[in-house]
Amino acid sequence: MTTTTAQPPRTRITDEKHAPGDRAMKKVWMLENLIFHPRTGEEERAAAERMLDRAIAAVQKQVRAIKKDGGGDGI
């Protein structure tokens, strides 16, 4: 039997009405629109949440690599 831990409610990090110009943030914006749309099905919402979690983790990994190398402003 698998157990799931309760996830805190997701909050938006983008403006729902205006698409950002940055490519990575546009991906986040599109996924958030799927997640928060009332007519999105549960399976599609769950898939969008997994994709968003992976996208955020990839950016965090890049930031850690930049910080480790001593470059950048640490975003």
CSV table of N, CA and C in Angstrom, one decimal:
chain,number,residue,atom,x,y,z
A,1,MET,N,0.9,-1.2,0.0
A,1,MET,CA,0.0,0.0,0.0
A,1,MET,C,0.9,1.2,0.0
A,2,THR,N,0.6,2.2,-0.8
A,2,THR,CA,1.3,3.4,-0.9
A,2,THR,C,0.6,4.5,-0.1
A,3,THR,N,1.4,5.3,0.6
A,3,THR,CA,0.8,6.4,1.3
A,3,THR,C,1.3,7.7,0.6
A,4,THR,N,0.4,8.7,0.6
A,4,THR,CA,0.8,10.0,0.1
A,4,THR,C,0.8,11.0,1.2
A,5,THR,N,1.7,11.9,1.1
A,5,THR,CA,1.8,12.9,2.1
A,5,THR,C,1.0,14.1,1.6
A,6,ALA,N,0.4,14.8,2.5
A,6,ALA,CA,-0.4,16.0,2.1
A,6,ALA,C,0.5,17.1,1.6
A,7,GLN,N,0.2,17.6,0.5
A,7,GLN,CA,1.0,18.7,-0.1
A,7,GLN,C,0.4,20.0,0.3
A,8,PRO,N,1.2,21.0,0.6
A,8,PRO,CA,0.5,22.3,0.8
A,8,PRO,C,-0.1,22.8,-0.4
A,9,PRO,N,-1.1,23.6,-0.3
A,9,PRO,CA,-1.8,24.2,-1.5
A,9,PRO,C,-0.8,25.0,-2.4
A,10,ARG,N,-0.8,24.8,-3.7
A,10,ARG,CA,0.1,25.5,-4.6
A,10,ARG,C,-0.4,26.9,-4.8
A,11,THR,N,0.6,27.8,-4.8
A,11,THR,CA,0.2,29.2,-5.1
A,11,THR,C,0.9,29.6,-6.4
A,12,ARG,N,0.3,30.6,-7.1
A,12,ARG,CA,0.8,31.1,-8.3
A,12,ARG,C,2.0,31.9,-8.1
A,13,ILE,N,3.0,31.7,-9.1
A,13,ILE,CA,4.2,32.6,-9.0
A,13,ILE,C,4.2,33.5,-10.3
A,14,THR,N,3.2,33.4,-11.1
A,14,THR,CA,3.1,34.2,-12.3
A,14,THR,C,1.8,34.9,-12.3
A,15,ASP,N,1.7,36.0,-13.2
A,15,ASP,CA,0.4,36.7,-13.4
A,15,ASP,C,-0.4,35.9,-14.3
A,16,GLU,N,-1.6,35.5,-13.9
A,16,GLU,CA,-2.4,34.7,-14.8
A,16,GLU,C,-2.9,35.3,-16.1
A,17,LYS,N,-2.9,36.6,-16.1
A,17,LYS,CA,-3.5,37.3,-17.3
A,17,LYS,C,-2.4,37.7,-18.3
A,18,HIS,N,-1.1,37.8,-18.0
A,18,HIS,CA,-0.1,38.2,-18.9
A,18,HIS,C,1.0,37.2,-19.0
A,19,ALA,N,1.3,36.7,-20.2
A,19,ALA,CA,2.4,35.8,-20.4
A,19,ALA,C,3.7,36.5,-20.3
A,20,PRO,N,4.7,35.9,-19.5
A,20,PRO,CA,6.0,36.5,-19.4
A,20,PRO,C,6.8,36.4,-20.7
A,21,GLY,N,7.8,37.2,-20.9
A,21,GLY,CA,8.6,37.1,-22.1
A,21,GLY,C,9.7,36.0,-22.0
A,22,ASP,N,10.2,35.7,-20.8
A,22,ASP,CA,11.2,34.7,-20.6
A,22,ASP,C,10.6,33.3,-20.9
A,23,ARG,N,11.4,32.5,-21.6
A,23,ARG,CA,10.9,31.2,-22.1
A,23,ARG,C,10.6,30.3,-20.9
A,24,ALA,N,11.5,30.2,-19.9
A,24,ALA,CA,11.3,29.3,-18.8
A,24,ALA,C,10.1,29.8,-18.0
A,25,MET,N,9.9,31.1,-17.8
A,25,MET,CA,8.8,31.5,-17.0
A,25,MET,C,7.5,31.4,-17.8
A,26,LYS,N,7.6,31.4,-19.1
A,26,LYS,CA,6.4,31.1,-19.9
A,26,LYS,C,5.9,29.7,-19.7
A,27,LYS,N,6.9,28.8,-19.6
A,27,LYS,CA,6.5,27.4,-19.4
A,27,LYS,C,5.8,27.2,-18.0
A,28,VAL,N,6.4,27.9,-17.0
A,28,VAL,CA,5.7,27.9,-15.7
A,28,VAL,C,4.3,28.5,-15.8
A,29,TRP,N,4.2,29.6,-16.5
A,29,TRP,CA,2.9,30.3,-16.6
A,29,TRP,C,1.9,29.3,-17.3
A,30,MET,N,2.3,28.6,-18.3
A,30,MET,CA,1.3,27.7,-19.0
A,30,MET,C,0.9,26.6,-18.1
A,31,LEU,N,1.9,26.0,-17.4
A,31,LEU,CA,1.6,24.9,-16.4
A,31,LEU,C,0.7,25.4,-15.3
A,32,GLU,N,0.9,26.6,-14.8
A,32,GLU,CA,0.1,27.1,-13.7
A,32,GLU,C,-1.3,27.3,-14.2
A,33,ASN,N,-1.5,27.8,-15.5
A,33,ASN,CA,-2.8,28.0,-16.0
A,33,ASN,C,-3.6,26.7,-16.1
A,34,LEU,N,-2.9,25.6,-16.4
A,34,LEU,CA,-3.5,24.3,-16.5
A,34,LEU,C,-3.9,23.9,-15.0
A,35,ILE,N,-3.0,24.0,-14.1
A,35,ILE,CA,-3.2,23.6,-12.7
A,35,ILE,C,-4.4,24.3,-12.1
A,36,PHE,N,-4.5,25.6,-12.3
A,36,PHE,CA,-5.5,26.4,-11.6
A,36,PHE,C,-6.8,26.6,-12.4
A,37,HIS,N,-6.9,26.1,-13.6
A,37,HIS,CA,-8.1,26.2,-14.4
A,37,HIS,C,-9.2,25.2,-13.8
A,38,PRO,N,-10.4,25.7,-13.6
A,38,PRO,CA,-11.4,24.9,-12.9
A,38,PRO,C,-11.9,23.7,-13.8
A,39,ARG,N,-11.7,23.7,-15.1
A,39,ARG,CA,-12.2,22.6,-15.9
A,39,ARG,C,-11.0,21.7,-16.3
A,40,THR,N,-9.9,21.8,-15.7
A,40,THR,CA,-8.8,20.9,-15.9
A,40,THR,C,-9.1,19.6,-15.1
A,41,GLY,N,-9.0,18.4,-15.8
A,41,GLY,CA,-9.2,17.2,-15.1
A,41,GLY,C,-8.1,16.8,-14.1
A,42,GLU,N,-8.4,15.9,-13.2
A,42,GLU,CA,-7.5,15.6,-12.1
A,42,GLU,C,-6.2,15.0,-12.6
A,43,GLU,N,-6.3,14.1,-13.6
A,43,GLU,CA,-5.1,13.5,-14.2
A,43,GLU,C,-4.2,14.5,-14.9
A,44,GLU,N,-4.8,15.4,-15.6
A,44,GLU,CA,-4.1,16.4,-16.4
A,44,GLU,C,-3.5,17.4,-15.4
A,45,ARG,N,-4.2,17.7,-14.3
A,45,ARG,CA,-3.7,18.6,-13.3
A,45,ARG,C,-2.5,18.0,-12.6
A,46,ALA,N,-2.6,16.7,-12.3
A,46,ALA,CA,-1.5,16.0,-11.6
A,46,ALA,C,-0.3,16.0,-12.5
A,47,ALA,N,-0.5,15.8,-13.8
A,47,ALA,CA,0.7,15.7,-14.7
A,47,ALA,C,1.3,17.1,-14.8
A,48,ALA,N,0.5,18.2,-14.9
A,48,ALA,CA,1.0,19.5,-14.9
A,48,ALA,C,1.8,19.9,-13.7
A,49,GLU,N,1.3,19.4,-12.5
A,49,GLU,CA,2.0,19.7,-11.3
A,49,GLU,C,3.4,18.9,-11.2
A,50,ARG,N,3.4,17.7,-11.7
A,50,ARG,CA,4.7,17.0,-11.8
A,50,ARG,C,5.7,17.7,-12.8
A,51,MET,N,5.2,18.1,-13.9
A,51,MET,CA,6.0,18.9,-14.8
A,51,MET,C,6.6,20.2,-14.2
A,52,LEU,N,5.7,20.9,-13.5
A,52,LEU,CA,6.1,22.1,-12.9
A,52,LEU,C,7.2,21.8,-11.8
A,53,ASP,N,7.0,20.8,-11.0
A,53,ASP,CA,7.9,20.4,-10.0
A,53,ASP,C,9.3,20.1,-10.6
A,54,ARG,N,9.3,19.4,-11.7
A,54,ARG,CA,10.6,19.1,-12.4
A,54,ARG,C,11.2,20.3,-13.0
A,55,ALA,N,10.4,21.2,-13.5
A,55,ALA,CA,11.0,22.5,-14.1
A,55,ALA,C,11.6,23.3,-13.0
A,56,ILE,N,11.0,23.4,-11.9
A,56,ILE,CA,11.5,24.2,-10.7
A,56,ILE,C,12.8,23.5,-10.2
A,57,ALA,N,12.8,22.2,-10.1
A,57,ALA,CA,13.9,21.5,-9.6
A,57,ALA,C,15.1,21.7,-10.5
A,58,ALA,N,14.9,21.7,-11.8
A,58,ALA,CA,16.0,21.9,-12.8
A,58,ALA,C,16.6,23.3,-12.6
A,59,VAL,N,15.8,24.3,-12.4
A,59,VAL,CA,16.3,25.7,-12.2
A,59,VAL,C,17.1,25.8,-10.9
A,60,GLN,N,16.6,25.1,-9.9
A,60,GLN,CA,17.3,25.1,-8.6
A,60,GLN,C,18.6,24.5,-8.7
A,61,LYS,N,18.7,23.4,-9.5
A,61,LYS,CA,20.0,22.7,-9.7
A,61,LYS,C,20.9,23.6,-10.5
A,62,GLN,N,20.5,24.3,-11.5
A,62,GLN,CA,21.3,25.3,-12.2
A,62,GLN,C,21.9,26.4,-11.3
A,63,VAL,N,21.0,26.9,-10.4
A,63,VAL,CA,21.4,27.9,-9.5
A,63,VAL,C,22.5,27.4,-8.5
A,64,ARG,N,22.3,26.2,-8.0
A,64,ARG,CA,23.3,25.6,-7.1
A,64,ARG,C,24.6,25.5,-7.8
A,65,ALA,N,24.6,25.0,-9.1
A,65,ALA,CA,25.8,24.9,-9.8
A,65,ALA,C,26.5,26.2,-10.0
A,66,ILE,N,25.8,27.3,-10.3
A,66,ILE,CA,26.3,28.6,-10.4
A,66,ILE,C,27.0,29.1,-9.1
A,67,LYS,N,26.2,28.9,-8.0
A,67,LYS,CA,26.7,29.3,-6.7
A,67,LYS,C,28.0,28.5,-6.4
A,68,LYS,N,28.0,27.2,-6.7
A,68,LYS,CA,29.2,26.4,-6.4
A,68,LYS,C,30.4,26.8,-7.1
A,69,ASP,N,30.2,27.3,-8.4
A,69,ASP,CA,31.3,27.7,-9.2
A,69,ASP,C,31.7,29.2,-8.8
A,70,GLY,N,31.0,29.8,-8.0
A,70,GLY,CA,31.3,31.2,-7.5
A,70,GLY,C,30.9,32.2,-8.5
A,71,GLY,N,30.1,31.9,-9.5
A,71,GLY,CA,29.7,32.9,-10.5
A,71,GLY,C,28.3,33.3,-10.2
A,72,GLY,N,27.9,34.3,-11.0
A,72,GLY,CA,26.5,34.8,-10.9
A,72,GLY,C,26.2,35.6,-9.7
A,73,ASP,N,25.0,36.1,-9.6
A,73,ASP,CA,24.6,36.8,-8.4
A,73,ASP,C,23.8,36.0,-7.4
A,74,GLY,N,23.7,34.7,-7.7
A,74,GLY,CA,22.9,33.8,-6.8
A,74,GLY,C,21.4,33.8,-7.1
A,75,ILE,N,21.0,34.6,-8.0
A,75,ILE,CA,19.6,34.7,-8.4
A,75,ILE,C,18.7,34.8,-7.2
